[in-house]
Amino acid sequence: MPTTTSASGSRPGGRSARVRAQVLEATGAQLVEHGYDGLTVDAVAERAGVHRTTVYRRWRDVGGLLADLLDAAADDGWEPADTGTLEGDLTALNEEILAGVTADPPLTTALIAASFRSAQAARALRAFWEDRYDRCAVVAVRAEERGELPPGTRSRELLVAATAPMYHELVLLGTPPDPRLPATTARTAALAGRAGAFAGP
């Protein structure tokens, strides 16, 4: 699933919303530039131009900041593209993943790395993935309606098969970005799906 993040979120609310946007923007920037070990409440407060007690009161610690940053990323209206074909839809998802993982600054990969250091961030990241998988289930539904997939195809397994190789290559192996990768992995998953690999109970 795409992991493009927005540090400011989309919740209205006057000064409180402005403070949240400033703090989350500073959290993302500090994480990217200095890593998890350089991410402190005091550093974020200074960078955001907010009093440290405000940050401590609302977010408590680094885990709270990271969790809210991920929560803000999920607080959007994103939906998967409807290209008219299963392979096209999966390719579009993978192209968004490629863009997110290779973005400069590399906030997506920094957040993934931080989730291994913070239990709160790990829980927030899992919630983010669950939300993205739920939104993307429509890709399988549309493909079934078009007759591209057998009835009862398990959308989660299809989506994992299509997108996991992207993270494996780009994040785990650090393979240089290949513009052909999104379509290649999407095609493989679509072929498996059509053959019934993800159908049944």
Coordinates of C-alpha atoms in Angstrom, one line a residue:
M1 CA 0.0 0.0 0.0
P2 CA 1.1 3.5 -0.6
T3 CA 2.8 5.0 2.5
T4 CA 3.0 8.6 1.3
T5 CA 2.6 10.7 4.5
S6 CA 1.3 14.1 5.3
A7 CA 2.7 15.6 8.4
S8 CA -0.1 18.1 8.9
G9 CA -3.1 15.8 8.7
S10 CA -6.5 17.1 7.6
R11 CA -8.3 17.9 10.8
P12 CA -9.7 21.4 11.3
G13 CA -9.4 23.3 14.6
G14 CA -7.8 26.7 14.6
R15 CA -4.7 27.2 16.8
S16 CA -4.6 23.6 18.0
A17 CA -4.6 22.3 14.4
R18 CA -1.7 24.8 13.6
V19 CA 0.3 23.6 16.5
R20 CA -0.3 20.0 15.6
A21 CA 0.8 20.7 12.0
Q22 CA 3.9 22.5 13.1
V23 CA 4.9 19.7 15.6
L24 CA 4.3 16.9 13.2
E25 CA 6.1 18.6 10.4
A26 CA 9.1 19.1 12.8
T27 CA 8.8 15.5 13.9
G28 CA 9.1 14.2 10.3
A29 CA 12.0 16.5 9.4
Q30 CA 13.9 15.7 12.6
L31 CA 13.4 12.0 12.0
V32 CA 14.6 12.1 8.4
E33 CA 17.7 14.3 9.2
H34 CA 18.8 12.8 12.5
G35 CA 17.2 9.3 12.7
Y36 CA 15.3 7.8 15.6
D37 CA 18.2 8.4 18.1
G38 CA 18.2 12.1 17.2
L39 CA 14.4 12.4 17.6
T40 CA 13.6 14.0 21.0
V41 CA 10.7 16.0 22.3
D42 CA 12.9 18.9 23.1
A43 CA 14.4 18.9 19.5
V44 CA 11.0 18.7 18.0
A45 CA 9.6 21.5 20.2
E46 CA 12.6 23.8 19.3
R47 CA 12.2 23.0 15.6
A48 CA 8.5 23.6 15.6
G49 CA 8.8 26.9 17.6
V50 CA 6.5 25.5 20.3
H51 CA 7.1 25.4 24.0
R52 CA 8.4 22.0 25.2
T53 CA 5.7 21.7 27.8
T54 CA 3.0 21.9 25.0
V55 CA 4.6 19.0 23.3
Y56 CA 5.1 16.9 26.5
R57 CA 1.5 17.6 27.5
R58 CA -0.1 16.6 24.2
W59 CA 2.3 13.9 22.9
R60 CA 4.2 12.8 26.1
D61 CA 7.2 11.3 24.3
V62 CA 8.7 10.3 21.0
G63 CA 6.4 7.3 20.6
G64 CA 3.4 9.6 20.9
L65 CA 4.8 11.9 18.2
L66 CA 5.5 9.1 15.8
A67 CA 2.1 7.5 16.4
D68 CA 0.4 10.9 15.7
L69 CA 2.5 11.4 12.6
L70 CA 1.3 8.1 11.2
D71 CA -2.3 8.8 12.3
A72 CA -2.1 12.1 10.4
A73 CA -0.9 10.2 7.3
A74 CA -4.0 7.9 7.5
D75 CA -6.3 10.9 8.0
D76 CA -6.9 11.5 4.4
G77 CA -9.3 10.7 1.5
W78 CA -6.9 8.5 -0.5
E79 CA -8.4 5.7 -2.6
P80 CA -6.8 3.3 -5.0
A81 CA -6.9 4.2 -8.7
D82 CA -9.5 2.6 -10.9
T83 CA -7.8 2.0 -14.2
G84 CA -10.3 -0.5 -15.6
T85 CA -8.2 -3.6 -15.2
L86 CA -6.8 -5.6 -12.2
E87 CA -3.2 -5.4 -13.5
G88 CA -3.6 -1.7 -14.1
D89 CA -4.9 -1.1 -10.6
L90 CA -2.1 -3.1 -9.0
T91 CA 0.5 -1.4 -11.1
A92 CA -0.9 2.0 -10.0
L93 CA -0.6 0.9 -6.3
N94 CA 2.9 -0.2 -6.9
E95 CA 3.9 3.1 -8.6
E96 CA 2.6 5.0 -5.6
I97 CA 4.7 2.7 -3.4
L98 CA 7.8 3.4 -5.6
A99 CA 7.2 7.1 -5.3
G100 CA 6.7 7.0 -1.6
V101 CA 9.7 4.8 -0.8
T102 CA 12.1 6.7 -3.0
A103 CA 10.8 10.2 -2.1
D104 CA 13.2 12.9 -1.0
P105 CA 13.1 13.4 2.0
P106 CA 12.8 9.7 2.7
L107 CA 10.1 10.0 5.3
T108 CA 8.4 6.7 4.5
T109 CA 11.5 4.6 5.0
A110 CA 12.4 6.6 8.1
L111 CA 9.0 5.8 9.7
I112 CA 9.3 2.1 8.8
A113 CA 12.7 2.0 10.5
A114 CA 11.4 3.9 13.5
S115 CA 8.6 1.4 14.0
F116 CA 11.3 -1.2 14.9
R117 CA 12.4 1.1 17.8
S118 CA 9.1 2.3 19.2
A119 CA 6.2 0.1 20.2
Q120 CA 3.8 3.0 19.8
A121 CA 5.0 3.7 16.3
A122 CA 4.8 0.0 15.5
R123 CA 1.2 -0.2 16.6
A124 CA 0.4 3.0 14.6
L125 CA 2.1 1.6 11.5
R126 CA 0.1 -1.6 11.7
A127 CA -3.1 0.4 12.0
F128 CA -2.0 2.4 9.0
W129 CA -1.5 -0.8 7.0
E130 CA -4.9 -2.2 8.1
D131 CA -6.6 1.0 6.9
R132 CA -4.8 0.9 3.5
Y133 CA -5.7 -2.8 3.0
D134 CA -9.3 -2.1 3.8
R135 CA -9.4 0.7 1.3
C136 CA -7.7 -1.4 -1.4
A137 CA -10.1 -4.3 -1.0
V138 CA -12.2 -2.7 -3.7
V139 CA -9.5 -3.5 -6.2
A140 CA -10.4 -7.2 -5.9
V141 CA -14.1 -6.5 -5.7
R142 CA -13.9 -4.6 -9.0
A143 CA -11.8 -7.3 -10.6
E144 CA -14.4 -10.0 -9.6
E145 CA -17.2 -7.9 -11.1
R146 CA -15.2 -7.7 -14.3
G147 CA -14.7 -11.4 -14.3
E148 CA -10.9 -11.1 -13.9
L149 CA -10.8 -13.0 -10.6
P150 CA -12.8 -16.0 -9.4
P151 CA -15.5 -15.4 -6.8
G152 CA -14.3 -15.3 -3.2
T153 CA -10.8 -14.1 -4.0
R154 CA -9.1 -13.1 -0.7
S155 CA -8.2 -9.4 -1.3
R156 CA -5.5 -9.2 1.4
E157 CA -3.5 -12.1 0.0
L158 CA -3.7 -10.7 -3.5
L159 CA -2.6 -7.2 -2.4
V160 CA 0.3 -8.6 -0.3
A161 CA 1.5 -10.7 -3.3
A162 CA 1.4 -7.6 -5.5
T163 CA 3.0 -5.1 -3.2
A164 CA 5.3 -7.0 -0.9
P165 CA 8.0 -7.5 -3.5
M166 CA 8.2 -3.7 -3.8
Y167 CA 9.2 -3.3 -0.2
H168 CA 11.5 -6.3 -0.3
E169 CA 13.5 -4.9 -3.2
L170 CA 13.5 -1.3 -2.3
V171 CA 13.6 -1.3 1.5
L172 CA 15.1 -4.6 2.6
L173 CA 17.6 -5.2 -0.3
G174 CA 18.1 -1.5 -1.2
T175 CA 17.9 -2.3 -4.9
P176 CA 18.1 0.7 -7.1
P177 CA 14.6 1.8 -8.2
D178 CA 13.5 0.1 -11.4
P179 CA 10.6 1.8 -13.2
R180 CA 9.6 -1.7 -14.6
L181 CA 9.2 -3.2 -11.1
P182 CA 5.6 -1.9 -10.3
A183 CA 4.2 -3.5 -13.5
T184 CA 6.2 -6.7 -13.2
T185 CA 5.1 -7.5 -9.7
A186 CA 1.5 -6.5 -10.5
R187 CA 1.4 -8.8 -13.5
T188 CA 2.7 -11.7 -11.4
A189 CA 0.1 -11.2 -8.7
A190 CA -2.7 -10.7 -11.3
L191 CA -1.8 -13.9 -13.1
A192 CA -1.8 -15.8 -9.8
G193 CA -5.1 -14.3 -8.9
R194 CA -6.7 -15.2 -12.2
A195 CA -5.5 -18.8 -11.7
G196 CA -7.3 -19.0 -8.4
A197 CA -4.3 -18.8 -6.1
F198 CA -6.1 -16.5 -3.6
A199 CA -9.6 -18.0 -4.0
G200 CA -11.6 -20.0 -1.5
P201 CA -12.0 -20.0 2.3

